């Protein structure tokens, strides 16, 4: 494959491209799940080649499902034609920031390769784990799933970069839907990491099924908490969603340029000095694992906010040039026919110095918000995060009162300015979540537990 | 479009029989896109993509296996079929599982437009520049990002062991457009608009102007005090949360699993008598879901789902229909949106081209009839589809006072239950809008919504 890519690049140079890169990708995705005992598997591969051609400040992109050199040449011609055709209408010329060229092969960490585990083992694991649901009379419907992504990509360019990268990401998930008379309450628990089948040892499906069932049953009798401004301790998952959705997106260079809240604020205090926020290419088994990005740039750790002060943005080579910054390695594409965009990897709020008990004490009266449903934000920093459950904090201690997880809203920078404390323990996990900025991306996010003030869209 | 793929498909079906697979289904999906990105106040990358892929489903002794590939050779598809067969043999029986039977499919003219399919990328660039001209004419503080205009030509072909052999091709022209206004003092909220058309008829300058005005309003939003009252949902908010919740509640699969809120309500009054929910897969003025056969090859048809507030039917695919010894309604779905996906099996049941029928008030009358309330473009937040509870943020929200839109507002959370909302309708507009290229809907006004604020 590398030979085809290199010959393609040579062909692009002959067509007078100012810059050309070629990316090969073969992505295998499998989803095994049992929904109420109906076991189904959805597996498949998508592979292909794509190219970007820069000509006179305009960029053309084309892709093909073929991996033959003749077809690669055809899409290079097509991308060149598109770039040439657009060059005249392009007011602002595209240039790419300089980066060091690399030739390397990177493989994400794994002990038990997902490819070595048979389909039979995966199916039997689900069949065994789903027996747990039989212990819960009011769980009327469930979905228990195991997913995997096995991704192989090679990117090369006319500057000498040639990077081969292989990742595997398993996901385990359990949904329980409790129902009694007219009441229905769902709850989902999930884990996803860049590692091998050992994820299942750390998070057995049966344990997930049990946890989701018990939480759904609690929610069945619970109501939403009162709405409005509330003191909260937020768990790692929702901290991650706020970090990713509300702050992280505002720090992506394309959205900064479009006018995000963080535009023009480098060096300014944007939230509490207790907050340091980081986006990292590789952190343990974080599922946003990305040693090199899809432009072949080696990823670097980016301290977006340090002690409350905005210090850096996430970028690709185009925005690094435009904003006169050092490339960060955040250009990512999900499938072979996607153009790389500025995306996050593993984004988190750095841990602080408080124990869980100390955080409850500092909040005094409020809610401990756990679990994640979904999240979104816009460039003004306004966000919403749907949660799974909320437990009352009364006089600095957790009470027995449980609420259905409310939706948290607010402006992230105001919320982070209200930070009362951050927990000592760092955890990253956003479960089945993918970032959906134009195309999917497997990311991870988290942080320490966060004590702050948010608005709840409550009862 | 399919070249010799259909011939390969027939050969693979014979191979499956020879290998002892009880029955097989082959689903080809073709997508060809010409796309122009818009970034800042300039055009961005020009993209060209083309992909033909295939999903193979095997049913064997009441169990199912599915795999997909975009390598279209007889050898690769046969290998996928073998893999699906392995899964089917390992899986437990699924009640009702089966493939579509051969039936007449009513022809549907007008979804393929040769002239549009051959549109040159220069024309798309022109439309992109018109959009930019539109919003920059409103204010120089407005930019766009992640916006694109896309010409999509797509096709679907389904072959199965029961003799189903159907195909179609279509073309559409759609855009996802975003505008943001910001200055040194403030960053405005995201404003976005989608357009969908089967001709090149959108006036992108106008779209740019309208979106630009909303983007500037995003800079001038005011805070609001909490209240409970009427909220008018514009088209995107009608899609989410209202449209999604109702679409899933009428899925026979959800009813059979006991997760539909309306599971025991067939022929009951479930909503205000003014609510009419209809599936119109043959009406060309609808969205991207128009089709004459569904994702399993069963013919589609017009369906009254909720009529005068009474639930008329649940929607079926082949499996749910088999379970109840009914005929499928032609609502099997593999993916959401106008473009087909070969990587998914038909696991969802959704209306093909849903319509909420218009009412008797103009949009201006609905606003004039509101003493104090909100009008909302979009909703983003949690939706519990099973019980209808939603809680999240109203985006593009404006305050209505004494019958007039007064100020754009921010920091507004709304919550409620969609199944209650449809019983608290206080107005339905005469005018239709297409939400997310899928739901054709009027604006609707719902009473008694809790509005929380900072």
CSV table of C-alpha atoms in Angstrom, one decimal, chain A residues 1-12 14 20 22 49 64-77:
chain,number,residue,atom,x,y,z
A,1,UNK,CA,0.0,0.0,0.0
A,2,UNK,CA,2.8,2.4,0.9
A,3,UNK,CA,4.2,1.9,-2.6
A,4,UNK,CA,0.9,2.9,-4.2
A,5,UNK,CA,0.7,6.0,-2.0
A,6,UNK,CA,4.3,7.1,-2.8
A,7,UNK,CA,3.7,6.6,-6.6
A,8,UNK,CA,0.5,8.6,-6.2
A,9,UNK,CA,2.3,11.4,-4.5
A,10,UNK,CA,4.9,11.4,-7.3
A,11,UNK,CA,2.1,11.6,-9.9
A,12,UNK,CA,0.6,14.6,-8.0
A,14,UNK,CA,4.0,15.9,-11.8
A,20,UNK,CA,-0.4,16.7,-2.0
A,22,UNK,CA,-2.6,10.6,0.2
A,49,UNK,CA,-8.0,6.0,-0.6
A,64,UNK,CA,-12.2,6.2,-4.0
A,65,UNK,CA,-13.0,2.8,-2.7
A,66,UNK,CA,-10.4,1.3,-5.0
A,67,UNK,CA,-6.8,0.8,-3.8
A,68,UNK,CA,-5.4,0.5,-7.3
A,69,UNK,CA,-2.8,3.0,-8.5
A,70,UNK,CA,-4.7,3.9,-11.6
A,71,UNK,CA,-7.8,4.9,-9.5
A,72,UNK,CA,-5.6,6.8,-7.1
A,73,UNK,CA,-4.2,8.7,-10.1
A,74,UNK,CA,-7.8,9.5,-11.2
A,75,UNK,CA,-8.8,11.0,-7.9
A,76,UNK,CA,-5.6,13.0,-7.8
A,77,UNK,CA,-6.5,14.4,-11.2
